[in-house]
Amino acid sequence: MQPHYRFAGYMGKCVHLGVCGSIAAYKSLDLMRAYQEADCIVSATLTDACTKFVQGLSFEALGASPVYTSMFDGGPKADTAFGHLEPGQTADVMVIAPASANTIAKLAFGLADDMLSCQALAFPGPKIVAPAMNPRMWSAPATQRNWGMLRELGYIQVEPESGHVACGDIGKGRLASSEEILTATLKAISPQDLAGKKILITLGPTREPWDGVRFWSNPSSGIMGACMAMAAHLRGAEVSVVAGPTDLRFPSGIEVVSVTTASQMFQACTDLWSSMDIGCLTAAVADYHPVVYGSDKFKKTESNGAGLTIEFEPNQDILKTLGDSKAEHQRLIGFAAETSCLKEEAARKLMSKNLDLIAANDISRQGSGFGVPTNQMFVLDSHGRKEMWPQLSKTEVAWRLWDHLLLG
Ligand code: CTP
C-alpha cells in the first residue's frame, strides 16, 4: 500500500466483508490486509460458493472475527441465533467484494436466502459492492439492470476493471484493485466536509530537459501532495491533481494530469484554476530551466572535456500567478521547503504569493522533507494564526491542514 493510503484516523472502525464465489475470492484476503493496515477491525461472511474457492479458516487465520458462513448447517457462527443481524449492529460499513452476478441479483431484488444476503438486507449503514465475473455475465442485460437497481438503492459501486479474466476472455469483469475498494470504503465512513469543493493539487518534481537524455530536477517524491489529494477526496472534494514525474497511483475518483516540465505544469494549472475553489500547490517546481543544448545527446569531446557551463533561464512561479488572479471565493495553500529562516520565509511567501495558508518545513531536519513519510510543519495563515506541529505522518499533516483551512 503506497504511503498516501495510510491514514491513521480509521483506527477501530469495523468493516464487515462479504465474499462471494469467484476465482477473485482470494483477492479479498489482500483487501482484508489493506483494512488491517488502516487499523480497521474486520469481520467476514463467506457465501457457500466462496468456500469452494477460499475457506473461512484463511480469513480467521489473518485475523477476521467473527467469520460467518452457512446460516444453518454448521460453521463457526451457526449457534448464533441472530448472526444474520449482527453486522448491522456492530459494523460501520459493509463491503461485498468480490460480488457475484447471483448476489448482485439477490441484493437488487431484496432476496434473503443465505447469511450474506440477510445481513446486507438488515445492514443500515453504507454498503459497497465490487463485482467480479466473466465479461459476458457482466454485460448481460439482466446484470446491468440489477447493477442499475443497486445504484438506485444507494449502494456505493466500485466498477470492475477491464482486462484478461481467469477463463481467458478479455473484457470488463476483473475485481477492482484493493486500493480502489479501500478508498471507497474509507470515503464512506469519512466526514464529507469538503463536499462540493473543487480542489487543484500540484505534486512531485518537475524535470527540465537539457539535451536528449539529461534533465535538471530534484528528489521530490510527491507524497505530501498525494496525501493532500487523498484526504480531500476521502472528505468529499472533487480533486484534480497536476503531477510531475512520480510513481504514485491514485484511485479513479481523482483526476490526474501528468506533466514533466514546469512550463507544462504552469499551463495545466492556469487552465484549471478559474474553475477551482481551492488550490494546494505542493510541487517542488524547478525555479529555472537550462537553456536547451539540443535534442541529441551531448557528447564529451576533448575541447569541452575540461569543464562545462550551463546557462539557466527562470520559470514562471505557478503559485504566485494563481495568487495574483485569486477570486474572492477561492482559497490558496502553499508549501515552503526551507533550510534556514523557516518562519520568516513562510511569512514572506504567504504575503508575496497572496496565500490563505502556508505550510513550511525545514528539509534539513531528519524526518521532514523529501521522500520520507513524515513531516514537521510550521503553519501560518492569513488571519495571523501560527502553529508549530510535531513530527507527524504526511497523511496526518494533510488531514490537519484541511481542518485548519475549514476553520475559515
Ligand atoms: N512554486 C510554484 N511555482 C514555482 C516555484 C514554486 O508554484 N515556479 C510553489 C511551490 O509549489 C510551493 C511554493 O511555491 O507551494 C513555495 O516554493 P519554494 O520552492 O519553497 O519557494 P520559491 O518561491 O521557489 O522560493 P525559494 O526557492 O527562493 O525559496
PDB file of N, CA and C in Angstrom, residues 306-387:
ATOM      1  N   ALA A 306      37.276  19.691 -20.427  1.00  0.00           N
ATOM      2  CA  ALA A 306      37.873  20.347 -19.269  1.00  0.00           C
ATOM      3  C   ALA A 306      36.825  20.934 -18.333  1.00  0.00           C
ATOM      4  N   GLY A 307      35.672  21.258 -18.833  1.00  0.00           N
ATOM      5  CA  GLY A 307      34.655  21.884 -17.980  1.00  0.00           C
ATOM      6  C   GLY A 307      33.437  22.227 -18.808  1.00  0.00           C
ATOM      7  N   LEU A 308      32.355  22.551 -18.117  1.00  0.00           N
ATOM      8  CA  LEU A 308      31.107  22.798 -18.831  1.00  0.00           C
ATOM      9  C   LEU A 308      30.308  23.825 -18.044  1.00  0.00           C
ATOM     10  N   THR A 309      29.848  24.841 -18.693  1.00  0.00           N
ATOM     11  CA  THR A 309      28.998  25.835 -18.034  1.00  0.00           C
ATOM     12  C   THR A 309      27.625  25.774 -18.690  1.00  0.00           C
ATOM     13  N   ILE A 310      26.596  25.644 -17.866  1.00  0.00           N
ATOM     14  CA  ILE A 310      25.238  25.579 -18.416  1.00  0.00           C
ATOM     15  C   ILE A 310      24.479  26.834 -17.991  1.00  0.00           C
ATOM     16  N   GLU A 311      23.808  27.429 -18.930  1.00  0.00           N
ATOM     17  CA  GLU A 311      23.060  28.653 -18.648  1.00  0.00           C
ATOM     18  C   GLU A 311      21.615  28.293 -18.294  1.00  0.00           C
ATOM     19  N   PHE A 312      21.029  29.015 -17.355  1.00  0.00           N
ATOM     20  CA  PHE A 312      19.636  28.768 -16.945  1.00  0.00           C
ATOM     21  C   PHE A 312      18.776  30.000 -17.172  1.00  0.00           C
ATOM     22  N   GLU A 313      17.506  29.737 -17.439  1.00  0.00           N
ATOM     23  CA  GLU A 313      16.526  30.827 -17.558  1.00  0.00           C
ATOM     24  C   GLU A 313      15.420  30.600 -16.532  1.00  0.00           C
ATOM     25  N   PRO A 314      14.779  31.656 -16.033  1.00  0.00           N
ATOM     26  CA  PRO A 314      13.768  31.459 -14.981  1.00  0.00           C
ATOM     27  C   PRO A 314      12.477  30.817 -15.500  1.00  0.00           C
ATOM     28  N   ASN A 315      11.835  30.036 -14.622  1.00  0.00           N
ATOM     29  CA  ASN A 315      10.483  29.521 -14.886  1.00  0.00           C
ATOM     30  C   ASN A 315       9.477  30.458 -14.240  1.00  0.00           C
ATOM     31  N   GLN A 316       8.231  30.353 -14.675  1.00  0.00           N
ATOM     32  CA  GLN A 316       7.204  31.173 -14.038  1.00  0.00           C
ATOM     33  C   GLN A 316       6.842  30.588 -12.674  1.00  0.00           C
ATOM     34  N   ASP A 317       6.479  31.447 -11.738  1.00  0.00           N
ATOM     35  CA  ASP A 317       6.047  30.990 -10.417  1.00  0.00           C
ATOM     36  C   ASP A 317       4.542  30.687 -10.498  1.00  0.00           C
ATOM     37  N   ILE A 318       4.188  29.404 -10.441  1.00  0.00           N
ATOM     38  CA  ILE A 318       2.787  28.987 -10.631  1.00  0.00           C
ATOM     39  C   ILE A 318       1.925  29.500  -9.476  1.00  0.00           C
ATOM     40  N   LEU A 319       2.429  29.287  -8.255  1.00  0.00           N
ATOM     41  CA  LEU A 319       1.657  29.670  -7.068  1.00  0.00           C
ATOM     42  C   LEU A 319       1.383  31.179  -7.068  1.00  0.00           C
ATOM     43  N   LYS A 320       2.400  31.950  -7.381  1.00  0.00           N
ATOM     44  CA  LYS A 320       2.224  33.414  -7.383  1.00  0.00           C
ATOM     45  C   LYS A 320       1.236  33.833  -8.476  1.00  0.00           C
ATOM     46  N   THR A 321       1.304  33.177  -9.615  1.00  0.00           N
ATOM     47  CA  THR A 321       0.377  33.514 -10.705  1.00  0.00           C
ATOM     48  C   THR A 321      -1.064  33.226 -10.274  1.00  0.00           C
ATOM     49  N   LEU A 322      -1.293  32.085  -9.621  1.00  0.00           N
ATOM     50  CA  LEU A 322      -2.652  31.769  -9.153  1.00  0.00           C
ATOM     51  C   LEU A 322      -3.068  32.746  -8.057  1.00  0.00           C
ATOM     52  N   GLY A 323      -2.137  33.072  -7.158  1.00  0.00           N
ATOM     53  CA  GLY A 323      -2.431  34.015  -6.071  1.00  0.00           C
ATOM     54  C   GLY A 323      -2.816  35.381  -6.620  1.00  0.00           C
ATOM     55  N   ASP A 324      -2.099  35.840  -7.657  1.00  0.00           N
ATOM     56  CA  ASP A 324      -2.373  37.164  -8.230  1.00  0.00           C
ATOM     57  C   ASP A 324      -3.747  37.235  -8.887  1.00  0.00           C
ATOM     58  N   SER A 325      -4.253  36.073  -9.351  1.00  0.00           N
ATOM     59  CA  SER A 325      -5.565  36.095 -10.032  1.00  0.00           C
ATOM     60  C   SER A 325      -6.650  35.445  -9.164  1.00  0.00           C
ATOM     61  N   LYS A 326      -6.391  35.355  -7.872  1.00  0.00           N
ATOM     62  CA  LYS A 326      -7.328  34.660  -6.963  1.00  0.00           C
ATOM     63  C   LYS A 326      -8.638  35.437  -6.826  1.00  0.00           C
ATOM     64  N   ALA A 327      -9.761  34.737  -7.040  1.00  0.00           N
ATOM     65  CA  ALA A 327     -11.077  35.375  -6.895  1.00  0.00           C
ATOM     66  C   ALA A 327     -11.487  35.378  -5.417  1.00  0.00           C
ATOM     67  N   GLU A 328     -12.496  36.152  -5.102  1.00  0.00           N
ATOM     68  CA  GLU A 328     -12.981  36.305  -3.714  1.00  0.00           C
ATOM     69  C   GLU A 328     -13.269  34.964  -3.032  1.00  0.00           C
ATOM     70  N   HIS A 329     -13.910  34.041  -3.796  1.00  0.00           N
ATOM     71  CA  HIS A 329     -14.336  32.776  -3.167  1.00  0.00           C
ATOM     72  C   HIS A 329     -13.196  31.740  -3.132  1.00  0.00           C
ATOM     73  N   GLN A 330     -12.071  32.026  -3.789  1.00  0.00           N
ATOM     74  CA  GLN A 330     -11.020  31.000  -3.886  1.00  0.00           C
ATOM     75  C   GLN A 330     -10.056  31.057  -2.703  1.00  0.00           C
ATOM     76  N   ARG A 331      -9.529  29.880  -2.360  1.00  0.00           N
ATOM     77  CA  ARG A 331      -8.536  29.770  -1.284  1.00  0.00           C
ATOM     78  C   ARG A 331      -7.290  29.124  -1.859  1.00  0.00           C
ATOM     79  N   LEU A 332      -6.128  29.550  -1.328  1.00  0.00           N
ATOM     80  CA  LEU A 332      -4.874  29.045  -1.890  1.00  0.00           C
ATOM     81  C   LEU A 332      -3.911  28.631  -0.770  1.00  0.00           C
ATOM     82  N   ILE A 333      -3.417  27.404  -0.883  1.00  0.00           N
ATOM     83  CA  ILE A 333      -2.449  26.884   0.097  1.00  0.00           C
ATOM     84  C   ILE A 333      -1.111  26.707  -0.606  1.00  0.00           C
ATOM     85  N   GLY A 334      -0.054  27.198   0.031  1.00  0.00           N
ATOM     86  CA  GLY A 334       1.290  26.993  -0.498  1.00  0.00           C
ATOM     87  C   GLY A 334       2.139  26.202   0.477  1.00  0.00           C
ATOM     88  N   PHE A 335       3.215  25.670  -0.012  1.00  0.00           N
ATOM     89  CA  PHE A 335       4.183  24.956   0.826  1.00  0.00           C
ATOM     90  C   PHE A 335       5.525  25.659   0.678  1.00  0.00           C
ATOM     91  N   ALA A 336       6.366  25.486   1.658  1.00  0.00           N
ATOM     92  CA  ALA A 336       7.712  26.060   1.552  1.00  0.00           C
ATOM     93  C   ALA A 336       8.705  25.075   2.152  1.00  0.00           C
ATOM     94  N   ALA A 337       9.661  24.686   1.353  1.00  0.00           N
ATOM     95  CA  ALA A 337      10.723  23.789   1.823  1.00  0.00           C
ATOM     96  C   ALA A 337      11.951  24.656   2.064  1.00  0.00           C
ATOM     97  N   GLU A 338      12.392  24.733   3.314  1.00  0.00           N
ATOM     98  CA  GLU A 338      13.474  25.658   3.664  1.00  0.00           C
ATOM     99  C   GLU A 338      14.627  24.926   4.362  1.00  0.00           C
ATOM    100  N   THR A 339      15.784  25.557   4.323  1.00  0.00           N
ATOM    101  CA  THR A 339      16.914  25.035   5.103  1.00  0.00           C
ATOM    102  C   THR A 339      17.317  26.025   6.196  1.00  0.00           C
ATOM    103  N   SER A 340      16.769  27.248   6.141  1.00  0.00           N
ATOM    104  CA  SER A 340      17.028  28.233   7.203  1.00  0.00           C
ATOM    105  C   SER A 340      15.904  29.277   7.197  1.00  0.00           C
ATOM    106  N   CYS A 341      15.804  30.046   8.291  1.00  0.00           N
ATOM    107  CA  CYS A 341      14.816  31.144   8.432  1.00  0.00           C
ATOM    108  C   CYS A 341      13.406  30.667   8.074  1.00  0.00           C
ATOM    109  N   LEU A 342      13.006  29.518   8.646  1.00  0.00           N
ATOM    110  CA  LEU A 342      11.735  28.872   8.299  1.00  0.00           C
ATOM    111  C   LEU A 342      10.537  29.817   8.447  1.00  0.00           C
ATOM    112  N   LYS A 343      10.410  30.431   9.637  1.00  0.00           N
ATOM    113  CA  LYS A 343       9.218  31.244   9.924  1.00  0.00           C
ATOM    114  C   LYS A 343       9.199  32.515   9.078  1.00  0.00           C
ATOM    115  N   GLU A 344      10.360  33.137   8.929  1.00  0.00           N
ATOM    116  CA  GLU A 344      10.447  34.379   8.143  1.00  0.00           C
ATOM    117  C   GLU A 344      10.109  34.096   6.685  1.00  0.00           C
ATOM    118  N   GLU A 345      10.643  33.002   6.158  1.00  0.00           N
ATOM    119  CA  GLU A 345      10.400  32.663   4.750  1.00  0.00           C
ATOM    120  C   GLU A 345       8.923  32.318   4.524  1.00  0.00           C
ATOM    121  N   ALA A 346       8.330  31.610   5.522  1.00  0.00           N
ATOM    122  CA  ALA A 346       6.904  31.255   5.406  1.00  0.00           C
ATOM    123  C   ALA A 346       6.060  32.523   5.356  1.00  0.00           C
ATOM    124  N   ALA A 347       6.365  33.481   6.242  1.00  0.00           N
ATOM    125  CA  ALA A 347       5.597  34.735   6.297  1.00  0.00           C
ATOM    126  C   ALA A 347       5.784  35.525   5.000  1.00  0.00           C
ATOM    127  N   ARG A 348       7.014  35.541   4.493  1.00  0.00           N
ATOM    128  CA  ARG A 348       7.288  36.291   3.252  1.00  0.00           C
ATOM    129  C   ARG A 348       6.505  35.689   2.081  1.00  0.00           C
ATOM    130  N   LYS A 349       6.518  34.351   1.983  1.00  0.00           N
ATOM    131  CA  LYS A 349       5.847  33.693   0.838  1.00  0.00           C
ATOM    132  C   LYS A 349       4.314  33.793   0.964  1.00  0.00           C
ATOM    133  N   LEU A 350       3.807  33.746   2.200  1.00  0.00           N
ATOM    134  CA  LEU A 350       2.347  33.898   2.416  1.00  0.00           C
ATOM    135  C   LEU A 350       1.878  35.233   1.829  1.00  0.00           C
ATOM    136  N   MET A 351       2.652  36.288   2.134  1.00  0.00           N
ATOM    137  CA  MET A 351       2.301  37.641   1.672  1.00  0.00           C
ATOM    138  C   MET A 351       2.535  37.798   0.171  1.00  0.00           C
ATOM    139  N   SER A 352       3.745  37.426  -0.262  1.00  0.00           N
ATOM    140  CA  SER A 352       4.128  37.761  -1.646  1.00  0.00           C
ATOM    141  C   SER A 352       3.338  36.954  -2.663  1.00  0.00           C
ATOM    142  N   LYS A 353       2.821  35.768  -2.246  1.00  0.00           N
ATOM    143  CA  LYS A 353       2.084  34.945  -3.211  1.00  0.00           C
ATOM    144  C   LYS A 353       0.571  35.007  -2.962  1.00  0.00           C
ATOM    145  N   ASN A 354       0.144  35.904  -2.043  1.00  0.00           N
ATOM    146  CA  ASN A 354      -1.277  36.126  -1.763  1.00  0.00           C
ATOM    147  C   ASN A 354      -1.990  34.827  -1.346  1.00  0.00           C
ATOM    148  N   LEU A 355      -1.411  34.142  -0.332  1.00  0.00           N
ATOM    149  CA  LEU A 355      -1.938  32.835   0.110  1.00  0.00           C
ATOM    150  C   LEU A 355      -2.888  33.001   1.290  1.00  0.00           C
ATOM    151  N   ASP A 356      -3.707  31.970   1.503  1.00  0.00           N
ATOM    152  CA  ASP A 356      -4.552  31.907   2.698  1.00  0.00           C
ATOM    153  C   ASP A 356      -3.877  31.088   3.787  1.00  0.00           C
ATOM    154  N   LEU A 357      -3.009  30.181   3.361  1.00  0.00           N
ATOM    155  CA  LEU A 357      -2.360  29.277   4.324  1.00  0.00           C
ATOM    156  C   LEU A 357      -1.032  28.826   3.729  1.00  0.00           C
ATOM    157  N   ILE A 358      -0.008  28.748   4.589  1.00  0.00           N
ATOM    158  CA  ILE A 358       1.257  28.178   4.108  1.00  0.00           C
ATOM    159  C   ILE A 358       1.770  27.161   5.132  1.00  0.00           C
ATOM    160  N   ALA A 359       2.300  26.070   4.632  1.00  0.00           N
ATOM    161  CA  ALA A 359       2.871  25.026   5.483  1.00  0.00           C
ATOM    162  C   ALA A 359       4.344  24.916   5.113  1.00  0.00           C
ATOM    163  N   ALA A 360       5.203  25.253   6.082  1.00  0.00           N
ATOM    164  CA  ALA A 360       6.638  25.281   5.792  1.00  0.00           C
ATOM    165  C   ALA A 360       7.354  24.200   6.588  1.00  0.00           C
ATOM    166  N   ASN A 361       8.325  23.573   5.952  1.00  0.00           N
ATOM    167  CA  ASN A 361       9.109  22.590   6.690  1.00  0.00           C
ATOM    168  C   ASN A 361      10.592  22.797   6.455  1.00  0.00           C
ATOM    169  N   ASP A 362      11.364  22.384   7.474  1.00  0.00           N
ATOM    170  CA  ASP A 362      12.815  22.504   7.404  1.00  0.00           C
ATOM    171  C   ASP A 362      13.346  21.189   6.832  1.00  0.00           C
ATOM    172  N   ILE A 363      13.745  21.220   5.566  1.00  0.00           N
ATOM    173  CA  ILE A 363      14.131  19.957   4.917  1.00  0.00           C
ATOM    174  C   ILE A 363      15.499  19.445   5.369  1.00  0.00           C
ATOM    175  N   SER A 364      16.196  20.260   6.195  1.00  0.00           N
ATOM    176  CA  SER A 364      17.485  19.751   6.696  1.00  0.00           C
ATOM    177  C   SER A 364      17.282  18.877   7.939  1.00  0.00           C
ATOM    178  N   ARG A 365      16.060  18.879   8.511  1.00  0.00           N
ATOM    179  CA  ARG A 365      15.781  18.049   9.696  1.00  0.00           C
ATOM    180  C   ARG A 365      15.487  16.625   9.278  1.00  0.00           C
ATOM    181  N   GLN A 366      15.876  15.672  10.150  1.00  0.00           N
ATOM    182  CA  GLN A 366      15.559  14.277   9.866  1.00  0.00           C
ATOM    183  C   GLN A 366      14.049  14.059   9.981  1.00  0.00           C
ATOM    184  N   GLY A 367      13.463  13.302   9.059  1.00  0.00           N
ATOM    185  CA  GLY A 367      12.027  13.003   9.127  1.00  0.00           C
ATOM    186  C   GLY A 367      11.156  14.160   8.676  1.00  0.00           C
ATOM    187  N   SER A 368      11.712  15.096   7.916  1.00  0.00           N
ATOM    188  CA  SER A 368      10.923  16.235   7.463  1.00  0.00           C
ATOM    189  C   SER A 368      11.410  16.651   6.081  1.00  0.00           C
ATOM    190  N   GLY A 369      10.746  16.191   5.072  1.00  0.00           N
ATOM    191  CA  GLY A 369      11.167  16.629   3.737  1.00  0.00           C
ATOM    192  C   GLY A 369      11.039  15.578   2.672  1.00  0.00           C
ATOM    193  N   PHE A 370      11.933  15.641   1.708  1.00  0.00           N
ATOM    194  CA  PHE A 370      11.838  14.818   0.504  1.00  0.00           C
ATOM    195  C   PHE A 370      11.868  13.307   0.797  1.00  0.00           C
ATOM    196  N   GLY A 371      10.909  12.592   0.229  1.00  0.00           N
ATOM    197  CA  GLY A 371      10.974  11.132   0.173  1.00  0.00           C
ATOM    198  C   GLY A 371      10.664  10.388   1.455  1.00  0.00           C
ATOM    199  N   VAL A 372      10.434  11.084   2.587  1.00  0.00           N
ATOM    200  CA  VAL A 372      10.112  10.384   3.840  1.00  0.00           C
ATOM    201  C   VAL A 372       8.607  10.496   4.103  1.00  0.00           C
ATOM    202  N   PRO A 373       8.029   9.518   4.862  1.00  0.00           N
ATOM    203  CA  PRO A 373       6.569   9.574   5.051  1.00  0.00           C
ATOM    204  C   PRO A 373       6.117  10.523   6.154  1.00  0.00           C
ATOM    205  N   THR A 374       7.077  11.275   6.769  1.00  0.00           N
ATOM    206  CA  THR A 374       6.711  12.198   7.856  1.00  0.00           C
ATOM    207  C   THR A 374       7.120  13.626   7.500  1.00  0.00           C
ATOM    208  N   ASN A 375       6.581  14.577   8.255  1.00  0.00           N
ATOM    209  CA  ASN A 375       6.927  15.983   8.073  1.00  0.00           C
ATOM    210  C   ASN A 375       6.732  16.716   9.397  1.00  0.00           C
ATOM    211  N   GLN A 376       7.539  17.749   9.595  1.00  0.00           N
ATOM    212  CA  GLN A 376       7.288  18.629  10.741  1.00  0.00           C
ATOM    213  C   GLN A 376       7.011  20.019  10.173  1.00  0.00           C
ATOM    214  N   MET A 377       5.828  20.544  10.473  1.00  0.00           N
ATOM    215  CA  MET A 377       5.347  21.735   9.787  1.00  0.00           C
ATOM    216  C   MET A 377       5.227  22.946  10.698  1.00  0.00           C
ATOM    217  N   PHE A 378       5.592  24.089  10.124  1.00  0.00           N
ATOM    218  CA  PHE A 378       5.216  25.381  10.705  1.00  0.00           C
ATOM    219  C   PHE A 378       4.072  25.889   9.822  1.00  0.00           C
ATOM    220  N   VAL A 379       2.917  26.145  10.441  1.00  0.00           N
ATOM    221  CA  VAL A 379       1.723  26.502   9.673  1.00  0.00           C
ATOM    222  C   VAL A 379       1.321  27.931  10.018  1.00  0.00           C
ATOM    223  N   LEU A 380       1.122  28.724   8.983  1.00  0.00           N
ATOM    224  CA  LEU A 380       0.797  30.138   9.165  1.00  0.00           C
ATOM    225  C   LEU A 380      -0.341  30.490   8.218  1.00  0.00           C
ATOM    226  N   ASP A 381      -1.340  31.244   8.713  1.00  0.00           N
ATOM    227  CA  ASP A 381      -2.426  31.602   7.792  1.00  0.00           C
ATOM    228  C   ASP A 381      -2.621  33.114   7.707  1.00  0.00           C
ATOM    229  N   SER A 382      -3.502  33.521   6.797  1.00  0.00           N
ATOM    230  CA  SER A 382      -3.673  34.947   6.526  1.00  0.00           C
ATOM    231  C   SER A 382      -4.396  35.660   7.668  1.00  0.00           C
ATOM    232  N   HIS A 383      -4.955  34.893   8.636  1.00  0.00           N
ATOM    233  CA  HIS A 383      -5.562  35.528   9.819  1.00  0.00           C
ATOM    234  C   HIS A 383      -4.520  35.739  10.912  1.00  0.00           C
ATOM    235  N   GLY A 384      -3.276  35.336  10.646  1.00  0.00           N
ATOM    236  CA  GLY A 384      -2.214  35.512  11.639  1.00  0.00           C
ATOM    237  C   GLY A 384      -2.055  34.329  12.576  1.00  0.00           C
ATOM    238  N   ARG A 385      -2.860  33.277  12.372  1.00  0.00           N
ATOM    239  CA  ARG A 385      -2.698  32.083  13.219  1.00  0.00           C
ATOM    240  C   ARG A 385      -1.393  31.391  12.846  1.00  0.00           C
ATOM    241  N   LYS A 386      -0.558  31.055  13.844  1.00  0.00           N
ATOM    242  CA  LYS A 386       0.659  30.308  13.551  1.00  0.00           C
ATOM    243  C   LYS A 386       0.813  29.159  14.537  1.00  0.00           C
ATOM    244  N   GLU A 387       1.227  28.013  14.020  1.00  0.00           N
ATOM    245  CA  GLU A 387       1.373  26.820  14.867  1.00  0.00           C
ATOM    246  C   GLU A 387       2.609  26.047  14.420  1.00  0.00           C
TER     247      GLU A 387
END
